[in-house]
């Protein structure tokens, strides 16, 4: 850890910003990931990140601030996805697939209008640790902090709604509101996280820590704690790998998560 | 203890429920549940039993008629045991975590469980004989054990000593206040072996006779459930029968239902 800190201190401030925001994102995604995986919404992160890509590409064409434009669009789509998966005869996975491919098509078509896949678009697709500007940081840190604080404060309610929505409803909990809160928090985290992880890899940061932790741990609290720890350590490990081997940061972090998942699966099977 | 026997705690008048189509799922159901009753709701598949239960629980809104709780507090003190198929069987949670989640409707939005909550959960776990598995993981339990854990959660939700503190009774029983408990169970016997099923019914009987709780249960396991029921409601979209178990057993309806089960076996 001390080696990591000394490496970070020696890095340019733009990279430090990326690492700081990345760690916050890793905490937020891992908290939400447990709920999303357990509610069988693992792919919502993937779908929303494609929507964010489409929105950011449109923002580039229109000359708008990408994050400021993308956040409300993605939140709106998160509402839409939740609504379709609950009320429509079309399943949640089909809705995500439809929205995902449409948004990606919109993004690619918009990108072609501004001269094809340039550096900005490439960053959105595959992520970049140096893509975070100071103004991004001022917007993202309060949002991510709010996501984490809200999750901790609503911990017991989120557990109850995730474990058994019918029971929670009978007990007087407005489950639709909590589902919407989860959707909004996920949308916000995805938009911010995809700047570092990339559209194609942000869902890895959401689902891997939760799935890895569930290989070993069987209590909700242990899964949450393990998930946050795994997520942050994999982010740090992946970033170090990325710096050492000059590989894309998003891919390196997902590879670190995949490695931990394999190890946890083996441990889980041998200790059963 | 205050005598609450024969006190109506739930009343349905001409209840009609339908989903999106114009076809009624429940039509003109009228009945009353009194404190300490064990109401068994029976009927063939698709007869509206579970819809009626959802109406009682407030999960579906009747388009005509009404459900009322003459004792206003009751609406907030229903312990619900859903069908197990609605719960992910591999969910990572300990028995204690599941039981404590029964407090969810009683706590403020941002609140955490107090020492008193944990004691009450432990008392209920102990009453149901679940101490030895209280630290086990829900996913590792047998079907019967899972059902008892979900019953413990329902009890946490259905009992509250607030009634005592409101001086409506003087039972001084923080875990089971005899005036407050209503347990609603939706086909709890599904997937249970006969021993686990009998144990569950026997526990419900004890809760009713020893703790004064009221039970409403939908079940296909009519034979064993009838042993403990005090009232029966037979549904076939409309209410075909509502009354005491003794009267029900004299009807052709009961013979048909029980006879069909025996015929299958």
Coordinates of N, CA and C in Angstrom, one line a residue, chain A residues 25 28-29 32-33 36 41 44-53 55-56 66-67 69-82 99 140 143-144 147 179-195 202 206:
Chain A
X25 N -15.4 5.7 -7.1 CA -16.3 5.0 -8.0 C -16.3 3.5 -7.6
X28 N -18.6 2.9 -4.7 CA -20.0 3.1 -5.1 C -20.5 1.9 -5.9
X29 N -19.7 1.5 -6.9 CA -20.2 0.5 -7.8 C -20.3 -0.9 -7.1
X32 N -23.5 -0.9 -4.9 CA -24.7 -1.1 -5.8 C -24.7 -2.4 -6.5
X33 N -23.5 -2.9 -6.8 CA -23.3 -4.2 -7.5 C -24.0 -5.3 -6.8
X36 N -27.7 -5.1 -7.3 CA -28.1 -5.3 -8.7 C -27.9 -6.8 -9.1
X41 N -30.3 -7.8 -11.9 CA -30.2 -6.7 -12.8 C -28.7 -6.4 -13.1
X44 N -27.8 -4.1 -16.0 CA -28.3 -2.7 -16.1 C -27.1 -1.7 -16.3
X45 N -26.0 -2.0 -15.6 CA -24.8 -1.1 -15.7 C -24.3 -1.0 -17.1
X46 N -24.3 -2.2 -17.8 CA -23.9 -2.3 -19.2 C -24.8 -1.4 -20.1
X47 N -26.1 -1.6 -19.9 CA -27.1 -0.9 -20.7 C -27.0 0.6 -20.5
X48 N -26.9 1.0 -19.2 CA -26.8 2.4 -18.9 C -25.5 3.1 -19.4
X49 N -24.4 2.3 -19.4 CA -23.1 2.8 -19.9 C -23.2 3.1 -21.4
X50 N -23.9 2.2 -22.1 CA -24.1 2.5 -23.5 C -25.0 3.7 -23.8
X51 N -26.0 3.9 -22.9 CA -26.8 5.1 -23.0 C -25.9 6.3 -22.8
X52 N -25.0 6.2 -21.7 CA -24.2 7.3 -21.4 C -23.2 7.6 -22.6
X53 N -22.8 6.6 -23.3 CA -21.9 6.8 -24.4 C -22.6 7.5 -25.5
X55 N -25.2 9.5 -25.1 CA -25.5 10.9 -24.7 C -24.2 11.7 -24.8
X56 N -23.1 11.2 -24.4 CA -21.8 11.9 -24.4 C -21.4 12.2 -25.9
X66 N -20.1 17.1 -21.6 CA -20.6 15.7 -21.7 C -21.3 15.2 -20.4
X67 N -20.6 15.4 -19.3 CA -21.2 14.8 -18.0 C -22.5 15.5 -17.7
X69 N -24.7 16.8 -19.6 CA -25.7 16.4 -20.5 C -26.1 14.9 -20.3
X70 N -25.1 14.1 -20.0 CA -25.3 12.6 -19.9 C -26.1 12.2 -18.7
X71 N -25.8 12.9 -17.5 CA -26.4 12.5 -16.3 C -27.9 12.4 -16.3
X72 N -28.6 13.5 -16.7 CA -30.1 13.5 -16.7 C -30.6 12.4 -17.8
X73 N -29.9 12.3 -18.9 CA -30.3 11.4 -19.9 C -30.3 9.9 -19.4
X74 N -29.2 9.6 -18.7 CA -29.0 8.2 -18.2 C -30.0 8.0 -17.0
X75 N -30.2 9.0 -16.2 CA -31.1 8.8 -15.1 C -32.5 8.5 -15.7
X76 N -32.9 9.2 -16.7 CA -34.2 9.0 -17.4 C -34.3 7.6 -17.9
X77 N -33.2 7.2 -18.6 CA -33.3 5.8 -19.1 C -33.3 4.8 -18.0
X78 N -32.7 5.0 -16.9 CA -32.7 4.1 -15.8 C -34.2 3.9 -15.3
X79 N -34.9 5.0 -15.2 CA -36.3 5.0 -14.9 C -37.1 4.1 -15.9
X80 N -36.8 4.4 -17.1 CA -37.5 3.7 -18.2 C -37.2 2.2 -18.2
X81 N -36.0 1.9 -17.9 CA -35.6 0.4 -17.9 C -36.4 -0.3 -16.7
X82 N -36.4 0.4 -15.6 CA -37.1 -0.2 -14.4 C -38.5 -0.3 -14.7
X99 N -32.2 -1.1 -25.5 CA -31.8 0.3 -25.2 C -30.2 0.4 -25.5
X140 N -18.3 15.3 -9.7 CA -18.3 13.8 -9.4 C -18.2 13.5 -7.9
X143 N -21.3 13.8 -5.9 CA -22.3 12.9 -6.4 C -22.0 11.5 -5.8
X144 N -20.7 11.1 -6.0 CA -20.3 9.7 -5.5 C -20.4 9.6 -4.0
X147 N -23.9 9.0 -3.1 CA -24.3 7.7 -3.5 C -23.9 6.7 -2.3
X179 N -36.6 1.1 -5.5 CA -36.0 0.6 -6.8 C -35.6 1.8 -7.7
X180 N -36.3 2.8 -7.6 CA -36.0 4.0 -8.4 C -34.7 4.6 -7.8
X181 N -34.6 4.6 -6.5 CA -33.4 5.2 -5.9 C -32.1 4.4 -6.3
X182 N -32.3 3.1 -6.3 CA -31.2 2.2 -6.8 C -30.9 2.5 -8.3
X183 N -31.9 2.7 -9.1 CA -31.7 3.0 -10.5 C -31.0 4.3 -10.7
X184 N -31.4 5.3 -9.9 CA -30.8 6.7 -10.0 C -29.3 6.6 -9.6
X185 N -29.1 5.9 -8.4 CA -27.7 5.9 -7.9 C -26.8 5.1 -8.9
X186 N -27.4 4.1 -9.5 CA -26.6 3.3 -10.5 C -26.3 4.2 -11.7
X187 N -27.3 4.9 -12.2 CA -27.2 5.8 -13.4 C -26.0 6.8 -13.1
X188 N -26.1 7.4 -11.9 CA -25.1 8.4 -11.6 C -23.7 7.8 -11.6
X189 N -23.6 6.7 -10.9 CA -22.3 6.0 -10.8 C -21.7 5.5 -12.1
X190 N -22.6 5.0 -13.0 CA -22.2 4.5 -14.3 C -21.6 5.7 -15.1
X191 N -22.4 6.8 -15.1 CA -21.9 7.9 -16.0 C -20.5 8.4 -15.5
X192 N -20.4 8.5 -14.2 CA -19.1 9.0 -13.7 C -18.0 7.9 -13.9
X193 N -18.3 6.6 -13.6 CA -17.3 5.6 -13.7 C -16.9 5.3 -15.1
X194 N -17.7 5.5 -16.1 CA -17.3 5.1 -17.4 C -16.3 6.0 -18.0
X195 N -16.1 7.2 -17.4 CA -15.0 8.1 -17.8 C -13.6 7.4 -17.6
X202 N -17.4 -0.8 -17.8 CA -17.9 -0.3 -16.5 C -18.7 -1.4 -15.8
X206 N -19.0 -3.2 -11.7 CA -20.3 -3.3 -10.9 C -20.5 -4.8 -10.5

